[in-house]
Short mmCIF file of C-alpha atoms in Angstrom, two decimals:
data_model
loop_
_atom_site.label_atom_id
_atom_site.label_comp_id
_atom_site.label_asym_id
_atom_site.label_seq_id
_atom_site.Cartn_x
_atom_site.Cartn_y
_atom_site.Cartn_z
CA UNK A 1 0.00 0.00 0.00
CA UNK A 2 1.43 3.33 -1.05
CA UNK A 3 1.86 6.01 1.56
CA UNK A 4 0.01 9.27 1.18
CA UNK A 5 2.96 11.63 0.62
CA UNK A 6 3.86 14.40 -1.74
CA UNK A 7 6.07 13.07 -4.53
CA UNK A 8 9.06 15.34 -4.15
CA UNK A 9 12.76 14.90 -3.60
CA UNK A 10 12.56 15.84 0.07
CA UNK A 11 10.01 13.09 0.76
CA UNK A 12 12.02 10.69 -1.32
CA UNK A 13 15.09 11.30 0.82
CA UNK A 14 13.05 10.93 3.98
CA UNK A 15 11.47 7.71 2.77
CA UNK A 16 14.82 6.28 1.72
CA UNK A 17 16.11 6.99 5.22
CA UNK A 18 13.06 5.31 6.76
CA UNK A 19 13.46 2.32 4.45
CA UNK A 20 17.10 1.85 5.44
CA UNK A 21 16.14 2.14 9.09
CA UNK A 22 13.24 -0.31 8.65
CA UNK A 23 15.49 -2.85 6.95
CA UNK A 24 18.09 -2.57 9.71
CA UNK A 25 15.34 -2.89 12.37
CA UNK A 26 13.87 -5.85 10.54
CA UNK A 27 17.21 -7.64 10.54
CA UNK A 28 17.76 -6.93 14.24
CA UNK A 29 14.26 -8.06 15.18
CA UNK A 30 14.65 -11.21 13.14
CA UNK A 31 17.89 -11.99 14.98
CA UNK A 32 16.11 -11.31 18.30
CA UNK A 33 13.25 -13.58 17.26
CA UNK A 34 15.65 -16.39 16.45
CA UNK A 35 17.42 -15.99 19.80
CA UNK A 36 14.09 -15.91 21.63
CA UNK A 37 12.89 -19.04 19.87
CA UNK A 38 16.14 -20.83 20.69
CA UNK A 39 15.82 -19.93 24.39
CA UNK A 40 12.11 -20.79 24.35
CA UNK A 41 12.71 -24.25 22.87
CA UNK A 42 15.56 -24.94 25.30
CA UNK A 43 13.48 -23.95 28.34
CA UNK A 44 10.43 -25.84 27.09
CA UNK A 45 12.55 -29.00 26.75
CA UNK A 46 14.03 -28.58 30.23
CA UNK A 47 10.58 -27.83 31.62
CA UNK A 48 9.12 -30.93 29.99
CA UNK A 49 11.66 -33.16 31.77
CA UNK A 50 11.18 -31.26 35.04
CA UNK A 51 7.39 -31.56 34.81
CA UNK A 52 7.62 -35.29 34.13
CA UNK A 53 9.93 -35.81 37.12
CA UNK A 54 7.71 -33.69 39.38
CA UNK A 55 4.57 -35.50 38.30
CA UNK A 56 6.19 -38.84 39.16
CA UNK A 57 7.31 -37.49 42.55
CA UNK A 58 3.88 -36.03 43.32
CA UNK A 59 2.21 -39.34 42.50
CA UNK A 60 4.66 -41.08 44.86
CA UNK A 61 3.99 -38.53 47.61
CA UNK A 62 0.20 -38.77 47.24
CA UNK A 63 0.32 -42.57 47.26
CA UNK A 64 2.26 -42.49 50.53
CA UNK A 65 -0.12 -39.88 51.92
CA UNK A 66 -3.18 -41.92 50.93
CA UNK A 67 -1.76 -45.05 52.52
CA UNK A 68 -0.86 -43.17 55.68
CA UNK A 69 -4.23 -41.45 55.91
CA UNK A 70 -5.95 -44.86 55.90
CA UNK A 71 -4.36 -45.49 59.29
CA UNK A 72 -5.14 -42.10 60.81
CA UNK A 73 -8.27 -40.88 62.52
CA UNK A 74 -9.37 -37.28 61.97
CA UNK A 75 -7.94 -36.40 65.38
CA UNK A 76 -4.59 -37.99 64.51
CA UNK A 77 -4.54 -35.95 61.31
CA UNK A 78 -5.14 -32.78 63.29
CA UNK A 79 -2.37 -33.75 65.73
CA UNK A 80 0.04 -34.15 62.83
CA UNK A 81 -0.81 -30.90 61.10
CA UNK A 82 -1.75 -28.51 63.91
CA UNK A 83 1.79 -27.22 64.46
CA UNK A 84 3.86 -27.15 61.28
CA UNK A 85 7.38 -26.09 62.17
CA UNK A 86 8.83 -26.14 58.70
CA UNK A 87 8.92 -22.93 56.69
CA UNK A 88 9.31 -22.50 52.98
CA UNK A 89 11.20 -19.29 52.23
CA UNK A 90 10.90 -18.01 48.66
CA UNK A 91 13.07 -15.11 47.54
CA UNK A 92 11.72 -13.49 44.41
CA UNK A 93 14.06 -11.75 41.94
CA UNK A 94 14.29 -11.17 38.20
CA UNK A 95 16.76 -11.93 35.42
CA UNK A 96 16.93 -11.18 31.71
CA UNK A 97 16.73 -13.67 28.86
CA UNK A 98 17.31 -12.02 25.45
CA UNK A 99 16.05 -8.75 26.82
CA UNK A 100 12.97 -10.27 28.47
CA UNK A 101 12.58 -9.80 32.21
CA UNK A 102 11.66 -13.14 33.78
CA UNK A 103 11.15 -14.14 37.44
CA UNK A 104 13.76 -15.96 39.46
CA UNK A 105 12.74 -17.81 42.65
CA UNK A 106 15.20 -18.94 45.27
CA UNK A 107 13.62 -21.55 47.53
CA UNK A 108 14.88 -22.48 50.95
CA UNK A 109 13.30 -24.90 53.43
CA UNK A 110 13.87 -24.14 57.09
CA UNK A 111 12.91 -26.23 60.11
CA UNK A 112 12.02 -29.79 60.87
CA UNK A 113 9.25 -31.57 58.92
CA UNK A 114 8.57 -34.20 61.57
CA UNK A 115 6.22 -32.93 64.26
CA UNK A 116 4.32 -36.05 65.16
CA UNK A 117 4.41 -39.11 67.38
CA UNK A 118 6.70 -41.98 66.46
CA UNK A 119 4.59 -44.72 67.98
CA UNK A 120 1.04 -43.68 67.07
CA UNK A 121 1.52 -42.78 63.42
CA UNK A 122 2.12 -45.06 60.44
CA UNK A 123 5.58 -45.06 58.86
CA UNK A 124 4.21 -44.07 55.46
CA UNK A 125 3.63 -40.61 56.85
CA UNK A 126 7.43 -40.10 56.92
CA UNK A 127 7.56 -41.03 53.26
CA UNK A 128 4.69 -38.65 52.47
CA UNK A 129 6.25 -35.73 54.35
CA UNK A 130 9.71 -36.45 52.92
CA UNK A 131 8.38 -36.63 49.35
CA UNK A 132 6.24 -33.51 49.64
CA UNK A 133 9.07 -31.43 51.08
CA UNK A 134 11.39 -32.73 48.38
CA UNK A 135 8.95 -31.92 45.60
CA UNK A 136 7.76 -28.53 46.88
CA UNK A 137 10.92 -26.54 45.92
CA UNK A 138 10.85 -28.26 42.54
CA UNK A 139 7.21 -27.23 42.02
CA UNK A 140 8.29 -23.63 42.59
CA UNK A 141 11.18 -24.18 40.16
CA UNK A 142 8.59 -25.46 37.66
CA UNK A 143 6.42 -22.40 38.27
CA UNK A 144 9.46 -20.21 37.51
CA UNK A 145 10.13 -22.11 34.28
CA UNK A 146 6.47 -21.99 33.20
CA UNK A 147 6.20 -18.25 33.87
CA UNK A 148 9.44 -17.75 31.90
CA UNK A 149 7.98 -19.74 29.02
CA UNK A 150 4.79 -17.69 29.15
CA UNK A 151 6.70 -14.38 29.10
CA UNK A 152 9.00 -15.59 26.32
CA UNK A 153 5.97 -16.73 24.30
CA UNK A 154 4.38 -13.28 24.67
CA UNK A 155 7.65 -11.62 23.63
CA UNK A 156 8.05 -13.98 20.66
CA UNK A 157 4.51 -13.21 19.56
CA UNK A 158 5.15 -9.47 19.88
CA UNK A 159 8.49 -9.63 18.04
CA UNK A 160 7.06 -11.83 15.32
CA UNK A 161 4.24 -9.32 14.80
CA UNK A 162 6.78 -6.49 14.54
CA UNK A 163 8.94 -8.46 12.09
CA UNK A 164 5.88 -9.29 9.99
CA UNK A 165 4.69 -5.69 10.12
CA UNK A 166 8.07 -4.52 8.87
CA UNK A 167 8.49 -7.31 6.35
CA UNK A 168 5.00 -7.36 4.84
CA UNK A 169 3.64 -3.85 5.41
CA UNK A 170 6.11 -1.09 6.18
CA UNK A 171 9.04 -2.09 3.94
CA UNK A 172 6.87 -2.95 0.87
CA UNK A 173 4.84 0.23 1.26
CA UNK A 174 8.00 2.34 1.63
CA UNK A 175 9.50 0.64 -1.41
CA UNK A 176 6.30 1.14 -3.35
CA UNK A 177 6.10 4.80 -2.34
CA UNK A 178 9.75 5.36 -3.23
CA UNK A 179 9.16 3.72 -6.57
CA UNK A 180 6.09 5.90 -7.08
CA UNK A 181 7.95 9.08 -6.18
CA UNK A 182 10.80 8.06 -8.46
CA UNK A 183 8.32 7.53 -11.29
CA UNK A 184 6.65 10.83 -10.55
CA UNK A 185 9.95 12.65 -10.40
CA UNK A 186 11.08 11.02 -13.66
CA UNK A 187 7.81 11.99 -15.25
CA UNK A 188 8.23 15.52 -13.97
CA UNK A 189 11.74 15.63 -15.35
CA UNK A 190 10.57 14.32 -18.70
CA UNK A 191 7.72 16.82 -18.89
CA UNK A 192 10.04 19.69 -18.06
CA UNK A 193 12.48 18.49 -20.76
CA UNK A 194 9.59 18.33 -23.24
CA UNK A 195 8.49 21.80 -22.15
CA UNK A 196 12.01 23.16 -22.60
CA UNK A 197 12.28 21.47 -25.99
CA UNK A 198 8.97 23.00 -27.02
CA UNK A 199 10.05 26.49 -25.95
CA UNK A 200 13.34 25.96 -27.77
CA UNK A 201 11.40 24.85 -30.91
CA UNK A 202 9.07 27.87 -30.79
CA UNK A 203 12.09 30.22 -30.42
CA UNK A 204 13.57 28.81 -33.63
CA UNK B 1 -6.39 -42.44 86.73
CA UNK B 2 -9.32 -44.28 88.22
CA UNK B 3 -7.97 -46.91 90.58
CA UNK B 4 -9.46 -50.32 90.93
CA UNK B 5 -11.82 -50.44 93.85
CA UNK B 6 -11.12 -54.08 94.49
CA UNK B 7 -9.83 -54.65 98.00
CA UNK B 8 -7.38 -57.43 98.84
CA UNK B 9 -10.08 -58.98 100.99
CA UNK B 10 -12.46 -59.34 98.10
CA UNK B 11 -12.83 -62.96 97.23
CA UNK B 12 -11.88 -64.34 93.85
CA UNK B 13 -15.38 -65.75 93.46
CA UNK B 14 -17.14 -62.35 93.73
CA UNK B 15 -14.66 -60.80 91.29
CA UNK B 16 -15.30 -63.65 88.90
CA UNK B 17 -19.01 -62.97 89.11
CA UNK B 18 -18.47 -59.32 88.28
CA UNK B 19 -16.22 -60.17 85.35
CA UNK B 20 -18.91 -62.65 84.37
CA UNK B 21 -21.36 -59.75 84.06
CA UNK B 22 -18.92 -57.76 81.90
CA UNK B 23 -18.14 -60.80 79.77
CA UNK B 24 -21.88 -61.29 79.28
CA UNK B 25 -22.10 -57.75 77.89
CA UNK B 26 -19.05 -58.42 75.72
CA UNK B 27 -20.67 -61.55 74.27
CA UNK B 28 -23.56 -59.36 73.06
CA UNK B 29 -21.24 -56.73 71.57
CA UNK B 30 -19.02 -59.35 69.91
CA UNK B 31 -21.67 -59.91 67.24
CA UNK B 32 -20.64 -56.48 65.91
CA UNK B 33 -17.02 -57.50 65.37
CA UNK B 34 -15.65 -58.19 61.92
CA UNK B 35 -14.66 -61.68 60.88
CA UNK B 36 -12.42 -62.75 57.97
CA UNK B 37 -15.43 -63.53 55.73
CA UNK B 38 -16.96 -60.10 56.24
CA UNK B 39 -13.60 -58.39 55.84
CA UNK B 40 -13.04 -60.23 52.58
CA UNK B 41 -16.49 -59.19 51.33
CA UNK B 42 -15.70 -55.58 52.23
CA UNK B 43 -12.38 -55.73 50.43
CA UNK B 44 -13.99 -57.20 47.33
CA UNK B 45 -16.69 -54.51 47.23
CA UNK B 46 -16.67 -52.61 43.93
CA UNK B 47 -17.11 -49.19 45.49
CA UNK B 48 -17.78 -47.28 48.69
CA UNK B 49 -21.57 -47.67 48.34
CA UNK B 50 -21.35 -51.44 48.14
CA UNK B 51 -18.95 -51.54 51.12
CA UNK B 52 -21.37 -49.29 53.02
CA UNK B 53 -24.24 -51.71 52.31
CA UNK B 54 -22.19 -54.64 53.65
CA UNK B 55 -21.37 -52.67 56.84
CA UNK B 56 -25.02 -51.72 57.27
CA UNK B 57 -25.85 -55.42 57.69
CA UNK B 58 -23.35 -55.93 60.53
CA UNK B 59 -25.08 -55.79 63.93
CA UNK B 60 -24.39 -52.53 65.84
CA UNK B 61 -22.03 -51.17 63.20
CA UNK B 62 -24.96 -50.85 60.81
CA UNK B 63 -26.77 -48.66 63.35
CA UNK B 64 -23.59 -46.67 64.08
CA UNK B 65 -23.15 -45.74 60.44
CA UNK B 66 -26.86 -45.24 59.75
CA UNK B 67 -27.64 -41.65 58.68
CA UNK B 68 -23.94 -40.78 58.65
CA UNK B 69 -22.76 -38.78 55.65
CA UNK B 70 -20.74 -41.07 53.39
CA UNK B 71 -17.48 -39.19 53.60
CA UNK B 72 -14.28 -40.19 55.44
CA UNK B 73 -14.39 -37.55 58.26
CA UNK B 74 -18.03 -38.33 59.17
CA UNK B 75 -17.49 -42.09 59.02
CA UNK B 76 -14.34 -41.78 61.14
CA UNK B 77 -16.12 -39.61 63.70
CA UNK B 78 -19.01 -42.09 63.97
CA UNK B 79 -16.66 -45.06 64.37
CA UNK B 80 -14.55 -43.31 67.02
CA UNK B 81 -17.67 -42.25 68.95
CA UNK B 82 -18.87 -45.85 68.85
CA UNK B 83 -15.55 -47.10 70.21
CA UNK B 84 -15.41 -44.51 73.00
CA UNK B 85 -19.03 -45.15 73.99
CA UNK B 86 -18.18 -48.86 74.42
CA UNK B 87 -15.03 -47.98 76.38
CA UNK B 88 -17.00 -45.60 78.61
CA UNK B 89 -19.65 -48.22 79.21
CA UNK B 90 -17.03 -50.75 80.30
CA UNK B 91 -15.20 -48.07 82.34
CA UNK B 92 -18.45 -47.33 84.15
CA UNK B 93 -18.24 -50.74 85.72
CA UNK B 94 -16.22 -51.16 88.92
CA UNK B 95 -13.74 -53.69 87.50
CA UNK B 96 -14.12 -52.55 83.91
CA UNK B 97 -12.45 -49.21 84.61
CA UNK B 98 -9.14 -50.93 85.22
CA UNK B 99 -9.52 -53.12 82.13
CA UNK B 100 -10.36 -50.17 79.90
CA UNK B 101 -7.73 -47.89 81.43
CA UNK B 102 -5.23 -48.60 78.65
CA UNK B 103 -7.67 -47.26 76.03
CA UNK B 104 -8.77 -44.35 78.22
CA UNK B 105 -5.11 -43.40 78.62
CA UNK B 106 -4.64 -43.50 74.85
CA UNK B 107 -7.51 -41.04 74.45
CA UNK B 108 -6.45 -38.76 77.31
CA UNK B 109 -2.83 -38.50 76.21
CA UNK B 110 -3.80 -37.84 72.63
CA UNK B 111 -6.22 -35.11 73.79
CA UNK B 112 -3.50 -33.62 75.98
CA UNK B 113 -1.07 -33.49 73.06
CA UNK B 114 -3.68 -31.75 70.95
CA UNK B 115 -4.37 -29.12 73.61
CA UNK B 116 -0.65 -28.48 74.11
CA UNK B 117 0.00 -28.19 70.40
CA UNK B 118 -2.98 -25.91 69.84
CA UNK B 119 -1.79 -23.71 72.70
CA UNK B 120 1.77 -23.50 71.34
CA UNK B 121 0.50 -22.87 67.81
CA UNK B 122 -1.76 -20.14 69.26
CA UNK B 123 -4.79 -21.72 67.68
CA UNK B 124 -8.30 -21.90 69.17
CA UNK B 125 -8.73 -24.82 71.53
CA UNK B 126 -11.70 -26.14 69.55
CA UNK B 127 -14.32 -28.38 71.09
CA UNK B 128 -13.27 -29.78 74.44
CA UNK B 129 -14.56 -33.29 75.16
CA UNK B 130 -16.60 -34.05 78.22
CA UNK B 131 -15.64 -36.93 80.45
CA UNK B 132 -13.91 -37.95 83.62
CA UNK B 133 -11.28 -35.25 83.23
CA UNK B 134 -11.96 -31.53 83.34
CA UNK B 135 -10.24 -30.51 80.13
CA UNK B 136 -11.07 -26.85 80.70
CA UNK B 137 -8.96 -26.87 83.86
CA UNK B 138 -6.17 -28.65 82.00
CA UNK B 139 -6.25 -26.07 79.20
CA UNK B 140 -6.07 -23.26 81.76
CA UNK B 141 -3.07 -24.95 83.37
CA UNK B 142 -1.43 -25.28 79.95
CA UNK B 143 -1.93 -21.57 79.31
CA UNK B 144 -0.07 -20.74 82.51
CA UNK B 145 -2.60 -20.77 85.35
CA UNK B 146 -0.45 -22.87 87.66
CA UNK B 147 -2.95 -22.72 90.53
CA UNK B 148 -5.50 -24.80 88.62
CA UNK B 149 -6.03 -28.31 89.96
CA UNK B 150 -4.79 -30.86 87.45
CA UNK B 151 -4.16 -34.55 88.21
CA UNK B 152 -0.48 -35.19 88.95
CA UNK B 153 0.04 -37.34 85.87
CA UNK B 154 -1.12 -34.58 83.54
CA UNK B 155 0.66 -31.86 85.52
CA UNK B 156 3.88 -33.84 85.15
CA UNK B 157 3.23 -34.48 81.44
CA UNK B 158 2.53 -30.80 80.69
CA UNK B 159 5.53 -29.50 82.65
CA UNK B 160 7.96 -32.01 81.17
CA UNK B 161 6.62 -31.52 77.65
CA UNK B 162 6.95 -27.73 77.87
CA UNK B 163 10.45 -28.01 79.34
CA UNK B 164 11.67 -30.33 76.60
CA UNK B 165 10.01 -28.22 73.91
CA UNK B 166 11.93 -25.18 75.14
CA UNK B 167 15.15 -27.19 75.33
CA UNK B 168 14.94 -28.73 71.85
CA UNK B 169 12.83 -26.07 70.16
CA UNK B 170 11.10 -28.92 68.37
CA UNK B 171 7.41 -29.78 68.68
CA UNK B 172 8.18 -33.48 68.31
CA UNK B 173 9.80 -33.34 71.77
CA UNK B 174 6.28 -32.90 73.19
CA UNK B 175 5.09 -36.02 71.40
CA UNK B 176 8.05 -38.08 72.59
CA UNK B 177 7.76 -36.94 76.22
CA UNK B 178 4.03 -37.62 76.39
CA UNK B 179 4.44 -40.96 74.60
CA UNK B 180 7.09 -41.94 77.17
CA UNK B 181 4.74 -41.02 80.03
CA UNK B 182 1.99 -43.04 78.35
CA UNK B 183 4.31 -46.04 78.04
CA UNK B 184 5.36 -45.67 81.67
CA UNK B 185 1.67 -45.82 82.65
CA UNK B 186 1.27 -48.94 80.49
CA UNK B 187 4.18 -50.54 82.39
CA UNK B 188 2.48 -49.53 85.63
CA UNK B 189 -0.67 -51.28 84.38
CA UNK B 190 1.43 -54.38 83.72
CA UNK B 191 2.59 -54.34 87.34
CA UNK B 192 -0.90 -53.80 88.71
CA UNK B 193 -2.92 -56.22 86.63
CA UNK B 194 -4.01 -59.49 88.14
CA UNK B 195 -3.83 -61.27 84.78
CA UNK B 196 -0.51 -62.77 83.74
CA UNK B 197 -1.60 -62.55 80.10
CA UNK B 198 -2.29 -58.83 80.31
CA UNK B 199 0.95 -58.32 82.25
CA UNK B 200 2.87 -59.85 79.32
CA UNK B 201 0.69 -58.08 76.77
CA UNK B 202 1.46 -54.65 78.25
CA UNK B 203 5.18 -55.43 78.38
CA UNK B 204 5.17 -56.58 74.74
CA UNK B 205 3.15 -53.48 73.76
CA UNK B 206 5.79 -51.21 75.33
CA UNK B 207 8.60 -53.17 73.66
CA UNK B 208 6.89 -52.90 70.27
CA UNK B 209 6.26 -49.19 70.78
CA UNK B 210 9.94 -48.64 71.57
CA UNK B 211 11.00 -50.68 68.53
CA UNK B 212 8.69 -48.63 66.31
CA UNK B 213 10.13 -45.50 67.88
CA UNK B 214 13.72 -46.65 67.36
CA UNK B 215 13.17 -47.53 63.68
CA UNK B 216 11.34 -44.29 62.99
CA UNK B 217 14.16 -42.36 64.68
CA UNK B 218 16.56 -44.11 62.27
CA UNK B 219 14.33 -43.17 59.35
CA UNK B 220 14.04 -39.54 60.44
CA UNK B 221 17.79 -39.44 61.20
CA UNK B 222 17.39 -38.05 64.69
CA UNK B 223 20.23 -37.75 67.16
CA UNK B 224 20.69 -40.31 69.93
CA UNK B 225 20.21 -37.57 72.54
CA UNK B 226 16.83 -36.66 71.07
CA UNK B 227 15.80 -40.31 70.96
CA UNK B 228 16.34 -40.57 74.72
CA UNK B 229 13.16 -38.52 75.15
CA UNK B 230 11.07 -41.58 74.35
CA UNK B 231 13.09 -44.34 75.97
CA UNK B 232 12.09 -45.78 79.33
CA UNK B 233 13.49 -48.75 81.19
CA UNK B 234 11.42 -51.86 80.51
CA UNK B 235 11.85 -55.63 80.82
CA UNK B 236 12.40 -56.35 77.12
CA UNK B 237 14.37 -53.61 75.38
CA UNK B 238 17.42 -52.43 77.33
CA UNK B 239 18.78 -48.92 76.81
CA UNK B 240 21.94 -50.20 75.08
CA UNK B 241 19.83 -52.31 72.72
CA UNK B 242 17.61 -49.34 71.97
CA UNK B 243 20.62 -47.16 71.14
CA UNK B 244 22.16 -49.88 69.00
CA UNK B 245 18.91 -50.37 67.08
CA UNK B 246 19.04 -46.68 66.22
CA UNK B 247 22.70 -46.39 65.31
CA UNK B 248 23.77 -49.84 64.05
CA UNK B 249 24.00 -50.57 60.32
CA UNK B 250 20.96 -52.32 58.82
CA UNK B 251 22.52 -55.80 58.78
CA UNK B 252 23.34 -55.58 62.50
CA UNK B 253 19.72 -54.68 63.33
CA UNK B 254 18.58 -58.19 62.48
CA UNK B 255 21.17 -59.68 64.84
CA UNK B 256 20.15 -57.28 67.58
CA UNK B 257 16.47 -58.12 67.09
CA UNK B 258 17.33 -61.81 67.38
CA UNK B 259 19.24 -61.06 70.62
CA UNK B 260 16.18 -59.30 72.04
CA UNK B 261 14.03 -62.20 70.89
CA UNK B 262 11.81 -60.12 68.63
CA UNK B 263 13.15 -60.95 65.17
CA UNK B 264 9.78 -62.53 64.31
CA UNK B 265 8.25 -59.07 63.83
CA UNK B 266 10.67 -58.25 61.00
CA UNK B 267 8.90 -58.71 57.65
CA UNK B 268 11.76 -60.28 55.67
CA UNK B 269 13.69 -62.18 58.28
CA UNK B 270 17.39 -61.65 57.77
CA UNK B 271 17.01 -58.37 55.88
CA UNK B 272 16.27 -55.09 57.55
CA UNK B 273 15.48 -52.01 55.47
CA UNK B 274 15.28 -48.37 56.45
CA UNK B 275 12.17 -48.01 54.35
CA UNK B 276 8.76 -46.65 55.44
CA UNK B 277 6.84 -49.38 53.61
CA UNK B 278 8.97 -52.07 55.25
CA UNK B 279 8.28 -50.50 58.64
CA UNK B 280 4.54 -50.28 57.83
CA UNK B 281 4.54 -54.05 57.25
CA UNK B 282 6.37 -54.49 60.55
CA UNK B 283 3.70 -52.40 62.30
CA UNK B 284 1.03 -54.67 60.85
CA UNK B 285 2.88 -57.78 62.09
CA UNK B 286 3.11 -56.19 65.55
CA UNK B 287 -0.63 -55.43 65.66
CA UNK B 288 -1.41 -58.98 64.53
CA UNK B 289 0.94 -60.38 67.16
CA UNK B 290 -0.71 -58.36 69.93
CA UNK B 291 -4.12 -59.60 68.79
CA UNK B 292 -2.90 -63.20 68.59
CA UNK B 293 -1.77 -62.98 72.24
CA UNK B 294 -5.35 -62.18 73.28
CA UNK B 295 -7.15 -64.57 70.92
CA UNK B 296 -6.78 -67.83 72.95
CA UNK B 297 -8.54 -66.18 75.89
CA UNK B 298 -11.56 -64.86 73.99
CA UNK B 299 -13.88 -67.62 75.22
CA UNK B 300 -12.84 -67.49 78.89
CA UNK B 301 -15.83 -67.19 81.16
CA UNK B 302 -14.02 -65.22 83.87
CA UNK B 303 -11.20 -62.72 84.23
CA UNK B 304 -10.35 -59.45 82.52
CA UNK B 305 -8.81 -60.99 79.37
CA UNK B 306 -11.98 -61.40 77.22
CA UNK B 307 -13.05 -57.83 78.04
CA UNK B 308 -9.66 -56.37 77.22
CA UNK B 309 -9.43 -58.62 74.15
CA UNK B 310 -12.79 -57.34 72.94
CA UNK B 311 -11.76 -53.70 73.33
CA UNK B 312 -8.48 -54.27 71.51
CA UNK B 313 -10.29 -56.23 68.79
CA UNK B 314 -12.78 -53.38 68.44
CA UNK B 315 -9.90 -50.94 68.14
CA UNK B 316 -8.39 -53.07 65.36
CA UNK B 317 -11.82 -53.37 63.70
CA UNK B 318 -12.15 -49.59 63.63
CA UNK B 319 -8.73 -49.45 61.95
CA UNK B 320 -9.79 -52.10 59.42
CA UNK B 321 -13.10 -50.38 58.69
CA UNK B 322 -11.32 -47.06 58.24
CA UNK B 323 -8.84 -48.68 55.85
CA UNK B 324 -11.57 -50.33 53.77
CA UNK B 325 -14.19 -47.55 53.76
CA UNK B 326 -11.69 -44.73 53.17
CA UNK B 327 -9.83 -46.84 50.63
CA UNK B 328 -13.03 -47.58 48.70
CA UNK B 329 -14.07 -43.91 48.92
CA UNK B 330 -10.75 -42.88 47.35
CA UNK B 331 -10.95 -45.78 44.87
CA UNK B 332 -7.71 -47.33 46.04
CA UNK B 333 -6.50 -50.65 44.73
CA UNK B 334 -7.86 -53.74 46.54
CA UNK B 335 -4.33 -55.19 46.87
CA UNK B 336 -3.10 -52.05 48.66
CA UNK B 337 -6.00 -52.33 51.09
CA UNK B 338 -5.36 -56.05 51.66
CA UNK B 339 -1.74 -55.20 52.51
CA UNK B 340 -2.92 -52.77 55.17
CA UNK B 341 -5.78 -54.58 56.95
CA UNK B 342 -5.07 -56.35 60.22
CA UNK B 343 -6.24 -59.82 61.21
CA UNK B 344 -9.63 -60.30 62.83
CA UNK B 345 -10.15 -61.36 66.43
CA UNK B 346 -12.39 -64.23 65.36
CA UNK B 347 -10.88 -66.53 62.77
#
């Protein structure tokens, strides 16, 4: 689509400048897009493995918890959970991946997970607690990875739209407009030559 | 706790008559106990509804679970209320109080732990049960009103538990201290009981509890000093043995168990594993062993053994019903449930 500009040399120069800038921007954005996609694919792959491992661990933890809960009355369950003395400390920061700000969580577990009787509780409860406290930091790690993937996906989408806008709209329309101005200017030059030739002919 | 009102002058014949009355009551209640056939039917039930229908046909239990919402907390509450109402009924009898004391102690110590933990966690005390003990007084004592009258046993338990909690800064210290006091009361019961079977049963119960404690301490990788909070001198497991069971390598544990004479409770004889599922199997063997000690006396016409046996069997039944009904509710595999259920009192 041609831009609505006056076909003169000044506009032509301006448009040529914009075209050069758009081409440079297009190249840079395309490089950024490639880098983003590379990071995205790498993190998605890592995340896939992490998710699979976590799912297996969660299943193990829930199985142990289910088996333990079969042996516990409601009162026993309250006794086990009424005073948790373990704390999960999450420090939230940010880092940059190819110019995208993504979250970074540092997880630390403090305190003792075992708060219950040794003789009135089933042993599976140790397995359940152990597994859950092992998997919890990894779930937060997974949340970090999934949020990073989400932010990278948004950035890729945005960059791709910009690249496409430059590649399929701005650059073609600038080129078309430049071509149009060039044609107009050539036509103008030709008509002025014809006019001069006519004046010269009438003077003879 | 409530002391037996039996005087040394009381003749054996009159005591036998009184036990005869209690045993008569037990014979009626026994129809509500599970047997292997019923347990198998429950395990083979396709779902929780079908299991519920089977339970509804069991005398007494059917009435207990009638009009109870079919969810695990409601079922559990109904079953526990049923058990405690039976225990209270037996405790209400002059000789029954001594027989049921073991179970009453279990309830009281568990309630005490809950009150202490709620207090330390600064949570509301919740509903306080009614009964022989004035739990309101005990909660006031826990919250610092030292002038409140509290039975010596509970005063001692609260003071020691608080002291050890401050020392170790670990809530599990409270559990271990109160468990030790509970076990010391069980040993006292073993000294006081007139029945040689119950004397041995209480001693074996304490030994099993200490073994469970020792193996769990291994699993949780606690220090030896911390483990001392639960240990108490008893006829079967000496202190050195207890420490060795905690600290020795796995292959030495089997030897040590053989030395103590309790290797039969190990699931795979000759191989000990620091694994929760292995220990869960061991716990099941221990429960079955305790029940098997009482089984030969179930048909006695006199003495405390059939009454105590019934209460323990009921306790195991509640466990089994919880395993099956909760397991069916959560659609757990039948094999997993079979691995967990304990033997029945009647074979």
